[in-house]
CSV table of C-alpha atoms in Angstrom, one decimal:
chain,number,residue,atom,x,y,z
A,1,MET,CA,0.5,0.2,0.0
A,2,ASP,CA,1.0,3.6,-0.7
A,3,LYS,CA,4.2,1.7,-2.8
A,4,GLU,CA,3.6,3.6,-5.6
A,5,PHE,CA,3.7,7.2,-4.7
A,6,ARG,CA,6.2,6.3,-1.8
A,7,ARG,CA,8.6,5.9,-4.5
A,8,GLN,CA,7.6,9.3,-6.5
A,9,GLU,CA,7.9,10.9,-3.2
A,10,GLY,CA,11.6,9.7,-2.2
A,11,ASN,CA,12.3,10.0,-5.3
A,12,VAL,CA,13.3,13.3,-5.4
A,13,ASP,CA,13.9,14.3,-9.0
A,14,GLY,CA,11.5,12.1,-10.9
A,15,ILE,CA,13.8,9.5,-12.2
A,16,GLY,CA,11.4,7.3,-14.3
A,17,PHE,CA,8.8,10.1,-15.0
A,18,LEU,CA,8.9,12.6,-18.1
A,19,PRO,CA,9.2,15.5,-16.1
A,20,GLY,CA,7.1,18.4,-15.8
A,21,LEU,CA,4.0,16.7,-17.6
A,22,ALA,CA,0.8,15.7,-15.5
A,23,ILE,CA,-2.4,14.2,-16.9
A,24,ASP,CA,-6.1,15.1,-15.1
A,25,THR,CA,-9.2,13.1,-16.1
A,26,VAL,CA,-12.2,14.4,-16.0
A,27,ILE,CA,-14.4,11.1,-15.7
A,28,PHE,CA,-18.5,12.0,-16.5
A,29,GLY,CA,-21.0,9.5,-15.7
A,30,PHE,CA,-24.4,9.9,-15.6
A,31,HIS,CA,-26.9,8.8,-12.7
A,32,ASP,CA,-30.6,10.0,-11.5
A,33,GLY,CA,-31.0,12.7,-14.3
A,34,GLN,CA,-27.3,14.5,-13.8
A,35,LEU,CA,-24.3,14.6,-14.8
A,36,LYS,CA,-21.2,13.6,-12.4
A,37,VAL,CA,-17.5,13.4,-12.2
A,38,LEU,CA,-15.2,11.2,-10.0
A,39,LEU,CA,-13.2,13.1,-7.3
A,40,LEU,CA,-10.8,11.9,-5.0
A,41,GLU,CA,-10.5,13.5,-1.6
A,42,TYR,CA,-6.7,13.6,-0.1
A,43,LYS,CA,-6.1,12.0,3.2
A,44,ASN,CA,-6.0,14.8,6.0
A,45,THR,CA,-5.3,17.8,3.7
A,46,ALA,CA,-9.8,18.4,2.9
A,47,LEU,CA,-8.2,18.6,-1.0
A,48,TYR,CA,-11.0,17.3,-3.8
A,49,ALA,CA,-9.0,16.7,-6.6
A,50,LEU,CA,-9.7,15.6,-10.2
A,51,PRO,CA,-7.6,11.9,-10.7
A,52,GLY,CA,-4.7,12.4,-12.3
A,53,GLY,CA,-1.1,11.0,-12.8
A,54,PHE,CA,2.5,10.9,-14.6
A,55,VAL,CA,3.5,9.7,-17.4
A,56,HIS,CA,5.8,6.8,-17.2
A,57,ASP,CA,9.1,7.8,-19.3
A,58,ASP,CA,8.4,4.0,-21.2
A,59,GLU,CA,4.8,4.9,-22.0
A,60,ASP,CA,2.9,6.8,-24.2
A,61,VAL,CA,0.8,9.9,-22.8
A,62,ASN,CA,-2.4,8.4,-24.2
A,63,GLN,CA,-1.8,4.8,-22.3
A,64,ALA,CA,-1.0,7.2,-19.1
A,65,ALA,CA,-4.3,8.8,-19.2
A,66,ARG,CA,-5.8,4.6,-19.7
A,67,ARG,CA,-4.1,3.3,-17.1
A,68,VAL,CA,-5.4,6.1,-14.6
A,69,LEU,CA,-8.7,5.9,-15.7
A,70,GLN,CA,-8.7,2.0,-15.3
A,71,SER,CA,-6.9,2.5,-11.4
A,72,ARG,CA,-10.2,4.9,-11.0
A,73,THR,CA,-12.5,3.3,-12.3
A,74,SER,CA,-11.6,-0.6,-12.7
A,75,LEU,CA,-13.2,0.0,-17.0
A,76,THR,CA,-11.2,-0.5,-19.6
A,77,ASN,CA,-12.5,0.7,-23.2
A,78,ILE,CA,-13.7,3.6,-21.8
A,79,TYR,CA,-14.4,6.5,-24.2
A,80,LEU,CA,-11.6,9.2,-23.9
A,81,GLU,CA,-10.8,12.4,-25.3
A,82,GLN,CA,-8.2,15.5,-25.1
A,83,PHE,CA,-9.4,18.2,-24.2
A,84,TYR,CA,-7.3,20.9,-23.3
A,85,VAL,CA,-3.8,21.7,-22.3
A,86,PHE,CA,-3.5,23.2,-19.1
A,87,GLY,CA,-0.2,25.1,-19.8
A,88,ASP,CA,-0.7,28.7,-17.8
A,89,LEU,CA,2.3,30.2,-15.4
A,90,SER,CA,-0.4,31.2,-13.0
A,91,ARG,CA,-1.3,27.3,-12.6
A,92,PHE,CA,1.7,26.7,-10.6
A,93,ASP,CA,1.1,26.6,-7.0
A,94,PRO,CA,2.9,24.0,-5.3
A,95,SER,CA,1.1,23.8,-2.0
A,96,PRO,CA,-1.4,21.4,-2.5
A,97,LEU,CA,1.1,18.6,-3.1
A,98,LYS,CA,3.5,19.7,-0.4
A,99,ALA,CA,0.9,19.7,2.0
A,100,ILE,CA,-0.5,16.1,0.4
A,101,MET,CA,3.2,15.2,1.2
A,102,GLU,CA,3.2,16.7,4.9
A,103,ALA,CA,0.1,14.6,5.8
A,104,ARG,CA,1.7,12.1,4.8
A,105,GLY,CA,5.4,13.1,7.4
A,106,TYR,CA,7.0,13.7,4.3
A,107,ILE,CA,9.3,16.3,4.2
A,108,PRO,CA,9.7,16.6,0.4
A,109,PRO,CA,13.2,18.9,0.2
A,110,ALA,CA,13.2,22.0,-2.0
A,111,GLY,CA,13.6,21.2,-5.9
A,112,HIS,CA,11.4,17.8,-5.1
A,113,TRP,CA,9.9,17.0,-8.8
A,114,LEU,CA,6.9,17.1,-7.7
A,115,LEU,CA,7.1,20.7,-6.4
A,116,LYS,CA,8.0,22.1,-9.7
A,117,ARG,CA,5.8,23.9,-11.9
A,118,PHE,CA,3.5,21.0,-14.4
A,119,VAL,CA,1.9,21.4,-17.5
A,120,SER,CA,-1.4,19.5,-17.7
A,121,ILE,CA,-3.1,17.8,-20.1
A,122,GLY,CA,-6.7,17.3,-19.8
A,123,TYR,CA,-8.9,14.5,-20.6
A,124,TYR,CA,-12.2,13.8,-20.8
A,125,ALA,CA,-13.9,10.4,-20.4
A,126,LEU,CA,-17.4,9.0,-20.9
A,127,VAL,CA,-18.3,5.8,-18.8
A,128,ASP,CA,-21.4,4.2,-17.7
A,129,PHE,CA,-22.3,5.1,-14.1
A,130,THR,CA,-23.8,1.6,-13.3
A,131,LYS,CA,-20.9,-0.2,-14.9
A,132,ALA,CA,-17.5,2.0,-12.5
A,133,ILE,CA,-16.0,0.5,-9.8
A,134,PRO,CA,-15.0,3.9,-8.2
A,135,ALA,CA,-11.5,3.4,-6.6
A,136,PRO,CA,-9.0,5.8,-4.3
A,137,ASP,CA,-5.5,5.9,-5.4
A,138,GLU,CA,-2.7,5.3,-2.9
A,139,ILE,CA,-2.7,8.7,-1.1
A,140,SER,CA,-6.4,9.8,-1.3
A,141,ASP,CA,-9.3,8.3,1.1
A,142,THR,CA,-12.1,8.1,-0.9
A,143,CYS,CA,-13.1,7.9,-4.5
A,144,ASN,CA,-16.9,9.3,-5.2
A,145,TRP,CA,-19.0,10.9,-7.6
A,146,TYR,CA,-20.0,14.6,-7.4
A,147,SER,CA,-22.7,15.7,-9.4
A,148,LEU,CA,-21.2,18.8,-11.4
A,149,ASN,CA,-23.9,21.6,-9.2
A,150,GLU,CA,-22.6,20.3,-6.2
A,151,LEU,CA,-19.3,20.2,-6.5
A,152,PRO,CA,-16.6,21.1,-3.3
A,153,VAL,CA,-13.8,23.0,-3.5
A,154,LEU,CA,-11.2,21.8,-5.8
A,155,MET,CA,-7.7,22.1,-5.2
A,156,GLN,CA,-5.7,24.2,-8.2
A,157,ASP,CA,-7.5,24.2,-11.0
A,158,HIS,CA,-9.7,21.6,-11.1
A,159,ARG,CA,-12.7,23.3,-11.0
A,160,GLN,CA,-11.6,25.6,-14.2
A,161,ILE,CA,-10.8,21.6,-15.8
A,162,ILE,CA,-13.9,20.8,-15.1
A,163,SER,CA,-15.7,23.6,-16.9
A,164,LYS,CA,-13.6,23.4,-19.8
A,165,ALA,CA,-14.3,19.5,-20.2
A,166,LEU,CA,-17.9,20.3,-20.0
A,167,GLN,CA,-17.9,22.9,-22.7
A,168,THR,CA,-16.0,20.7,-25.0
A,169,LEU,CA,-18.6,17.8,-24.4
A,170,GLN,CA,-21.3,20.0,-25.2
A,171,ARG,CA,-19.5,20.5,-28.2
A,172,ASP,CA,-18.6,17.0,-29.0
A,173,LEU,CA,-22.0,15.4,-28.3
A,174,ASP,CA,-24.1,15.9,-31.3
A,175,GLN,CA,-21.0,15.7,-33.7
A,176,LYS,CA,-19.6,12.6,-32.8
A,177,LEU,CA,-22.8,10.9,-30.8
A,178,ILE,CA,-20.7,9.8,-28.3
A,179,GLY,CA,-23.2,10.4,-25.4
A,180,PHE,CA,-24.8,7.1,-25.4
A,181,ASN,CA,-21.2,5.9,-24.0
A,182,LEU,CA,-22.8,7.5,-20.9
A,183,MET,CA,-25.6,4.9,-21.2
A,184,THR,CA,-26.3,2.0,-19.1
A,185,GLU,CA,-26.3,-1.3,-21.8
A,186,GLU,CA,-30.4,-0.9,-22.6
A,187,PHE,CA,-32.6,2.7,-22.1
A,188,THR,CA,-35.5,4.0,-22.9
A,189,MET,CA,-35.8,7.2,-25.6
A,190,GLY,CA,-36.7,9.3,-22.5
A,191,ASP,CA,-33.5,8.5,-20.7
A,192,LEU,CA,-31.6,9.6,-23.7
A,193,GLN,CA,-33.2,12.5,-23.9
A,194,SER,CA,-32.8,13.1,-20.1
A,195,LEU,CA,-29.2,13.0,-21.3
A,196,TYR,CA,-28.5,15.2,-23.5
A,197,GLU,CA,-30.9,18.0,-21.7
A,198,THR,CA,-28.7,17.6,-18.9
A,199,ILE,CA,-25.4,18.0,-20.3
A,200,LEU,CA,-27.0,20.7,-23.3
A,201,ASN,CA,-28.4,22.9,-20.2
A,202,LYS,CA,-31.8,22.9,-22.4
A,203,LYS,CA,-35.3,20.9,-22.7
A,204,LEU,CA,-35.8,19.6,-26.4
A,205,ILE,CA,-38.3,18.8,-28.2
A,206,ARG,CA,-40.0,15.4,-27.6
A,207,ALA,CA,-40.8,14.0,-31.4
A,208,ALA,CA,-37.7,15.7,-33.0
A,209,PHE,CA,-35.3,14.8,-30.5
A,210,GLN,CA,-36.5,10.5,-31.3
A,211,ARG,CA,-36.9,11.5,-34.9
A,212,LYS,CA,-33.6,12.4,-35.2
A,213,MET,CA,-32.3,9.4,-33.1
A,214,LEU,CA,-33.8,7.2,-34.4
A,215,SER,CA,-32.7,8.5,-38.2
A,216,LEU,CA,-28.5,8.0,-37.2
A,217,GLY,CA,-29.1,4.2,-37.6
A,218,ILE,CA,-27.3,3.3,-34.6
A,219,LEU,CA,-29.7,2.2,-32.0
A,220,GLU,CA,-31.5,-1.4,-32.1
A,221,ARG,CA,-35.2,-1.6,-30.2
A,222,VAL,CA,-34.6,-4.3,-28.1
A,223,ALA,CA,-38.1,-4.9,-26.2
A,224,LYS,CA,-40.9,-3.0,-24.3
A,225,LYS,CA,-39.8,-1.5,-21.0
A,226,TRP,CA,-41.7,-4.0,-17.7
A,227,THR,CA,-43.3,-0.9,-15.9
A,228,GLY,CA,-46.4,-3.1,-14.3
A,229,GLY,CA,-48.9,-2.1,-16.8
A,230,ALA,CA,-48.5,-2.9,-20.6
A,231,HIS,CA,-50.2,0.4,-21.5
A,232,LYS,CA,-47.5,2.9,-22.9
A,233,ALA,CA,-44.6,1.3,-21.5
A,234,PRO,CA,-41.5,3.0,-23.2
A,235,TYR,CA,-39.4,0.9,-25.9
A,236,LEU,CA,-36.1,-0.2,-24.8
A,237,TYR,CA,-33.3,0.5,-26.9
A,238,LYS,CA,-29.7,-0.8,-27.0
A,239,PHE,CA,-26.9,0.6,-29.3
A,240,ILE,CA,-25.8,-1.3,-32.4
A,241,SER,CA,-21.9,-2.5,-31.1
A,242,ASP,CA,-20.3,-1.9,-34.4
A,243,LYS,CA,-21.1,1.8,-34.0
A,244,THR,CA,-20.3,2.5,-30.7
A,245,PHE,CA,-17.4,4.8,-30.6
A,246,VAL,CA,-15.2,3.5,-27.8
A,247,ASP,CA,-11.5,5.8,-27.4
A,248,ASN,CA,-11.5,8.1,-29.9
A,249,ILE,CA,-7.8,9.0,-29.2
B,1,MET,CA,22.4,35.5,-35.8
B,2,ASP,CA,21.4,32.1,-34.6
B,3,LYS,CA,21.7,33.7,-31.1
B,4,GLU,CA,18.7,32.1,-29.6
B,5,PHE,CA,19.4,28.7,-30.8
B,6,ARG,CA,23.0,28.8,-29.7
B,7,ARG,CA,22.0,29.9,-26.4
B,8,GLN,CA,19.7,26.2,-26.6
B,9,GLU,CA,22.6,24.4,-28.0
B,10,GLY,CA,25.0,25.7,-25.6
B,11,ASN,CA,22.4,25.4,-22.7
B,12,VAL,CA,23.0,21.6,-22.1
B,13,ASP,CA,20.7,21.2,-19.9
B,14,GLY,CA,17.9,23.3,-21.2
B,15,ILE,CA,17.8,25.8,-18.4
B,16,GLY,CA,15.4,28.1,-18.6
B,17,PHE,CA,12.7,25.6,-20.8
B,18,LEU,CA,9.9,23.3,-19.9
B,19,PRO,CA,12.1,20.3,-20.0
B,20,GLY,CA,10.6,17.8,-22.4
B,21,LEU,CA,7.8,20.1,-23.7
B,22,ALA,CA,7.7,21.2,-27.6
B,23,ILE,CA,5.0,23.4,-29.4
B,24,ASP,CA,4.4,22.3,-33.4
B,25,THR,CA,2.4,24.8,-35.5
B,26,VAL,CA,0.6,24.2,-38.2
B,27,ILE,CA,-0.4,27.0,-40.1
B,28,PHE,CA,-2.7,27.3,-42.8
B,29,GLY,CA,-3.4,29.6,-45.1
B,30,PHE,CA,-5.7,30.0,-48.7
B,31,HIS,CA,-4.4,31.3,-52.1
B,32,ASP,CA,-5.5,30.2,-55.5
B,33,GLY,CA,-7.9,27.6,-54.5
B,34,GLN,CA,-5.5,25.7,-52.5
B,35,LEU,CA,-5.2,25.4,-48.6
B,36,LYS,CA,-1.4,25.7,-47.7
B,37,VAL,CA,0.4,25.4,-44.6
B,38,LEU,CA,3.7,26.9,-43.5
B,39,LEU,CA,7.1,24.5,-43.1
B,40,LEU,CA,11.1,25.4,-42.4
B,41,GLU,CA,13.8,23.7,-44.3
B,42,TYR,CA,16.5,23.0,-41.8
B,43,LYS,CA,20.4,24.5,-43.2
B,44,ASN,CA,22.3,21.7,-44.4
B,45,THR,CA,19.9,18.7,-44.1
B,46,ALA,CA,17.0,18.9,-46.7
B,47,LEU,CA,15.1,18.6,-43.2
B,48,TYR,CA,11.2,20.0,-43.5
B,49,ALA,CA,9.7,20.9,-40.6
B,50,LEU,CA,6.8,22.5,-38.9
B,51,PRO,CA,7.6,25.9,-37.6
B,52,GLY,CA,7.8,25.1,-33.9
B,53,GLY,CA,9.8,25.9,-30.5
B,54,PHE,CA,10.3,25.1,-27.1
B,55,VAL,CA,8.5,26.7,-23.5
B,56,HIS,CA,10.4,29.6,-21.2
B,57,ASP,CA,9.9,28.7,-18.1
B,58,ASP,CA,8.6,32.3,-17.5
B,59,GLU,CA,5.9,32.3,-19.9
B,60,ASP,CA,2.2,30.1,-20.6
B,61,VAL,CA,2.5,27.3,-23.1
B,62,ASN,CA,0.0,29.0,-25.2
B,63,GLN,CA,1.9,32.5,-25.3
B,64,ALA,CA,4.7,30.1,-26.2
B,65,ALA,CA,2.6,29.3,-29.7
B,66,ARG,CA,1.9,32.7,-29.9
B,67,ARG,CA,5.4,33.9,-29.6
B,68,VAL,CA,6.3,31.1,-32.4
B,69,LEU,CA,3.6,32.4,-34.6
B,70,GLN,CA,4.4,35.8,-34.5
B,71,SER,CA,7.9,35.2,-35.5
B,72,ARG,CA,7.4,33.1,-38.7
B,73,THR,CA,4.3,34.9,-40.2
B,74,SER,CA,4.8,38.6,-38.1
B,75,LEU,CA,1.1,38.5,-37.7
B,76,THR,CA,-0.3,39.0,-34.3
B,77,ASN,CA,-4.0,38.4,-33.0
B,78,ILE,CA,-4.2,35.0,-35.3
B,79,TYR,CA,-6.7,32.4,-34.7
B,80,LEU,CA,-5.0,29.8,-33.0
B,81,GLU,CA,-6.6,26.4,-31.4
B,82,GLN,CA,-4.7,23.5,-29.9
B,83,PHE,CA,-5.5,20.8,-31.0
B,84,TYR,CA,-3.7,17.4,-30.0
B,85,VAL,CA,-0.9,16.2,-27.3
B,86,PHE,CA,1.3,14.0,-29.6
B,87,GLY,CA,2.7,12.1,-26.5
B,88,ASP,CA,3.7,8.9,-28.4
B,89,LEU,CA,7.0,6.7,-27.5
B,90,SER,CA,7.3,5.9,-30.6
B,91,ARG,CA,7.8,9.5,-31.6
B,92,PHE,CA,10.7,9.4,-30.2
B,93,ASP,CA,13.8,10.0,-32.5
B,94,PRO,CA,16.8,12.6,-31.4
B,95,SER,CA,18.6,12.4,-34.8
B,96,PRO,CA,17.0,14.8,-36.8
B,97,LEU,CA,17.6,17.0,-34.5
B,98,LYS,CA,21.1,15.6,-33.8
B,99,ALA,CA,21.5,16.4,-37.7
B,100,ILE,CA,20.2,19.9,-37.4
B,101,MET,CA,23.2,20.4,-34.7
B,102,GLU,CA,25.8,19.4,-36.6
B,103,ALA,CA,24.9,20.4,-39.7
B,104,ARG,CA,25.6,23.4,-37.8
B,105,GLY,CA,28.8,22.0,-36.7
B,106,TYR,CA,28.2,21.6,-33.2
B,107,ILE,CA,28.6,18.4,-31.8
B,108,PRO,CA,25.9,18.0,-28.8
B,109,PRO,CA,27.2,15.9,-25.8
B,110,ALA,CA,24.8,12.6,-24.6
B,111,GLY,CA,22.4,13.7,-22.7
B,112,HIS,CA,21.9,16.9,-24.1
B,113,TRP,CA,17.9,18.4,-23.5
B,114,LEU,CA,17.3,18.2,-26.9
B,115,LEU,CA,17.8,15.4,-27.8
B,116,LYS,CA,16.1,13.6,-24.9
B,117,ARG,CA,11.9,12.6,-25.5
B,118,PHE,CA,9.9,15.3,-26.4
B,119,VAL,CA,5.8,15.6,-26.0
B,120,SER,CA,4.3,17.9,-28.6
B,121,ILE,CA,1.5,20.1,-28.6
B,122,GLY,CA,-0.1,20.7,-31.4
B,123,TYR,CA,-1.3,24.0,-32.7
B,124,TYR,CA,-3.4,25.0,-35.7
B,125,ALA,CA,-3.2,28.5,-37.0
B,126,LEU,CA,-5.2,30.5,-39.5
B,127,VAL,CA,-3.5,33.5,-41.2
B,128,ASP,CA,-4.7,35.7,-43.9
B,129,PHE,CA,-2.5,34.5,-46.6
B,130,THR,CA,-2.4,37.4,-48.6
B,131,LYS,CA,-0.7,39.3,-44.7
B,132,ALA,CA,1.4,36.8,-44.0
B,133,ILE,CA,5.2,37.8,-44.0
B,134,PRO,CA,7.0,34.6,-43.4
B,135,ALA,CA,10.5,34.2,-41.7
B,136,PRO,CA,12.9,31.5,-41.3
B,137,ASP,CA,14.2,30.8,-37.6
B,138,GLU,CA,17.7,30.8,-36.9
B,139,ILE,CA,18.7,27.7,-38.2
B,140,SER,CA,16.0,27.2,-41.3
B,141,ASP,CA,17.3,28.3,-44.7
B,142,THR,CA,13.5,28.8,-46.0
B,143,CYS,CA,9.8,29.5,-44.5
B,144,ASN,CA,7.3,29.1,-47.1
B,145,TRP,CA,4.2,27.8,-48.2
B,146,TYR,CA,3.5,25.1,-49.8
B,147,SER,CA,0.4,23.0,-51.0
B,148,LEU,CA,-1.1,20.8,-48.8
B,149,ASN,CA,-1.2,17.9,-51.8
B,150,GLU,CA,2.4,19.0,-52.8
B,151,LEU,CA,4.1,18.2,-49.5
B,152,PRO,CA,7.9,17.6,-49.2
B,153,VAL,CA,9.2,14.6,-46.7
B,154,LEU,CA,8.7,16.3,-43.6
B,155,MET,CA,11.0,15.1,-40.7
B,156,GLN,CA,9.4,13.1,-37.5
B,157,ASP,CA,5.8,12.6,-37.4
B,158,HIS,CA,5.2,16.4,-39.0
B,159,ARG,CA,2.9,15.1,-41.7
B,160,GLN,CA,0.4,13.3,-39.0
B,161,ILE,CA,0.3,16.2,-37.3
B,162,ILE,CA,-0.8,17.9,-40.5
B,163,SER,CA,-3.7,15.2,-41.0
B,164,LYS,CA,-4.9,15.6,-37.8
B,165,ALA,CA,-4.9,19.5,-38.1
B,166,LEU,CA,-6.7,19.6,-41.0
B,167,GLN,CA,-9.5,17.0,-39.3
B,168,THR,CA,-9.8,19.2,-36.6
B,169,LEU,CA,-10.3,21.9,-38.7
B,170,GLN,CA,-12.6,20.2,-41.3
B,171,ARG,CA,-14.7,19.4,-37.9
B,172,ASP,CA,-14.6,23.0,-36.5
B,173,LEU,CA,-15.4,24.6,-39.7
B,174,ASP,CA,-19.1,24.9,-39.7
B,175,GLN,CA,-19.2,24.7,-36.2
B,176,LYS,CA,-17.2,27.8,-34.8
B,177,LEU,CA,-17.5,29.9,-38.4
B,178,ILE,CA,-13.2,30.4,-38.3
B,179,GLY,CA,-12.8,29.4,-41.7
B,180,PHE,CA,-13.4,33.6,-42.2
B,181,ASN,CA,-9.9,33.8,-40.7
B,182,LEU,CA,-8.4,32.4,-43.6
B,183,MET,CA,-10.0,35.2,-46.0
B,184,THR,CA,-8.9,38.3,-47.5
B,185,GLU,CA,-10.5,41.4,-46.2
B,186,GLU,CA,-13.2,41.5,-48.8
B,187,PHE,CA,-13.9,38.5,-50.7
B,188,THR,CA,-17.0,37.2,-52.8
B,189,MET,CA,-19.7,34.5,-51.5
B,190,GLY,CA,-17.9,32.4,-54.5
B,191,ASP,CA,-14.9,33.4,-52.5
B,192,LEU,CA,-15.8,31.5,-49.3
B,193,GLN,CA,-17.5,28.8,-50.9
B,194,SER,CA,-14.0,27.8,-52.6
B,195,LEU,CA,-12.2,27.9,-49.2
B,196,TYR,CA,-15.1,25.8,-47.8
B,197,GLU,CA,-14.7,23.6,-50.6
B,198,THR,CA,-11.1,23.0,-50.0
B,199,ILE,CA,-11.0,22.6,-46.7
B,200,LEU,CA,-14.1,20.1,-46.7
B,201,ASN,CA,-12.9,18.2,-50.0
B,202,LYS,CA,-16.4,18.3,-51.3
B,203,LYS,CA,-18.6,20.3,-54.1
B,204,LEU,CA,-21.2,22.5,-52.0
B,205,ILE,CA,-24.8,23.4,-53.8
B,206,ARG,CA,-24.6,27.4,-54.4
B,207,ALA,CA,-27.7,28.8,-53.3
B,208,ALA,CA,-27.2,26.7,-50.2
B,209,PHE,CA,-24.1,27.8,-49.1
B,210,GLN,CA,-25.1,31.1,-49.9
B,211,ARG,CA,-28.1,30.9,-47.8
B,212,LYS,CA,-26.9,30.0,-45.0
B,213,MET,CA,-24.0,32.1,-44.6
B,214,LEU,CA,-26.2,34.9,-45.2
B,215,SER,CA,-28.2,33.6,-42.2
B,216,LEU,CA,-25.7,33.5,-39.9
B,217,GLY,CA,-25.1,37.5,-39.3
B,218,ILE,CA,-21.8,37.9,-39.9
B,219,LEU,CA,-21.4,39.0,-43.6
B,220,GLU,CA,-21.6,42.6,-44.0
B,221,ARG,CA,-22.2,43.4,-48.4
B,222,VAL,CA,-19.3,45.9,-49.2
B,223,ALA,CA,-19.6,46.6,-52.8
B,224,LYS,CA,-20.0,45.3,-56.0
B,225,LYS,CA,-16.9,43.7,-57.2
B,226,TRP,CA,-15.3,45.6,-60.2
B,227,THR,CA,-14.4,43.2,-62.7
B,228,GLY,CA,-14.9,45.4,-65.8
B,229,GLY,CA,-18.3,44.4,-67.1
B,230,ALA,CA,-21.2,45.9,-64.7
B,231,HIS,CA,-22.9,42.3,-66.1
B,232,LYS,CA,-23.2,39.8,-63.2
B,233,ALA,CA,-20.2,41.0,-61.4
B,234,PRO,CA,-20.4,39.5,-57.9
B,235,TYR,CA,-20.8,41.2,-54.5
B,236,LEU,CA,-18.1,42.1,-52.2
B,237,TYR,CA,-18.6,40.8,-48.6
B,238,LYS,CA,-16.6,41.5,-45.4
B,239,PHE,CA,-16.7,40.2,-41.5
B,240,ILE,CA,-19.0,42.3,-38.9
B,241,SER,CA,-15.7,42.6,-37.6
B,242,ASP,CA,-17.4,42.4,-33.6
B,243,LYS,CA,-18.3,39.7,-35.2
B,244,THR,CA,-14.5,37.9,-35.8
B,245,PHE,CA,-13.3,35.0,-33.7
B,246,VAL,CA,-9.6,35.7,-32.9
B,247,ASP,CA,-7.8,33.9,-30.7
B,248,ASN,CA,-9.9,31.1,-29.1
B,249,ILE,CA,-7.3,29.3,-27.0
């Protein structure tokens, strides 16, 4: 336990990692009509943060992002997009990482690689909420879903990172048909419309939405949803699997 | 002359720069019905490359991109987008930079920072071809426009970087109305359609295109273009300036 981070703590020069480069992932899930993101809470610091990590010097940057995602959600084949590089000088603030290390009883020497300026590559991921199993990393207490409209105070510029990810998701939604990655395996047209309305933050017209979605040729009608009464039970749909869009990077 | 690069050559540890981080810019221009990109040719090496650079440790990453763009085109206020981070292990190839330094009579020691693995942030820029003044950097012979369908052999993964930039431009074109950044100050509807057709690589229907563009409310009719005869002279348009979209990063 804590082995990986302890190795990094003791590794004052950051041997084995690309210097100054971090990854932050905004992992979106959809549940109870709300868009949610996964956040970690760091031990003894009351700091909330996006799941993130560093890039090993023998792996691709995108691989590092997949590794972070898999370890925080237990999911592989997640829909993943690079969306922005956060590289402003003003975001340089070593104090949270220093606080995290100190809360663990480790006093980093001046010049420790984790206290230098980092440029962070932002990724967003879309996962099926019902399948992800959130798991904290070695230095965090909890890994939980938080609704976008009830976020705790986040460290550094992580709130801005989430905002930018959401903007990109809104832009990409229609164009790339990626919203389906947030759905459970079978869903009603109402579920899908609720997802779109939540992400886009506006009401859509039911008939037009249904017509548009069906015209895409990517949905297969499975069965009627059992609702107790036969009357007006909605249809369940699933994705035609060879038309899914997994891992675009 | 050559001062900046000489400073970097002698600067074996890369003091003053963010380690392992580069910027590559795909600068698009439109001329004679063709989409073009700016390329540099390096002295005595026959290597062609995208304009690029490194990030000073006291500047924002986006600032570094603007600095590169300005020094290669003499333009400020360029429309600029981050589009992808190129971070695969497989792209690591120190030989071109070694060749460039050796062609200049400098033999870099093993462990020189420029010979280590770099992650590159790709930016694309849209400029008015008639206004850009291409200027080589300290270590290149020439800086010229090349048509996308007649590119020379490019170093490292620069051809892939151009392809990815073009894909992003195609995707962004309608959504963000950014194509106007590639036009001269005044243009005919035919010029604009030709631009769209070139980027999207397909023919568009004239009446529908014109209707769509005019419906956006961002074009102002200036005058008839003088063509020698009054008969069927096309209108000239310009952008309503407070609706231009400069520098989105």
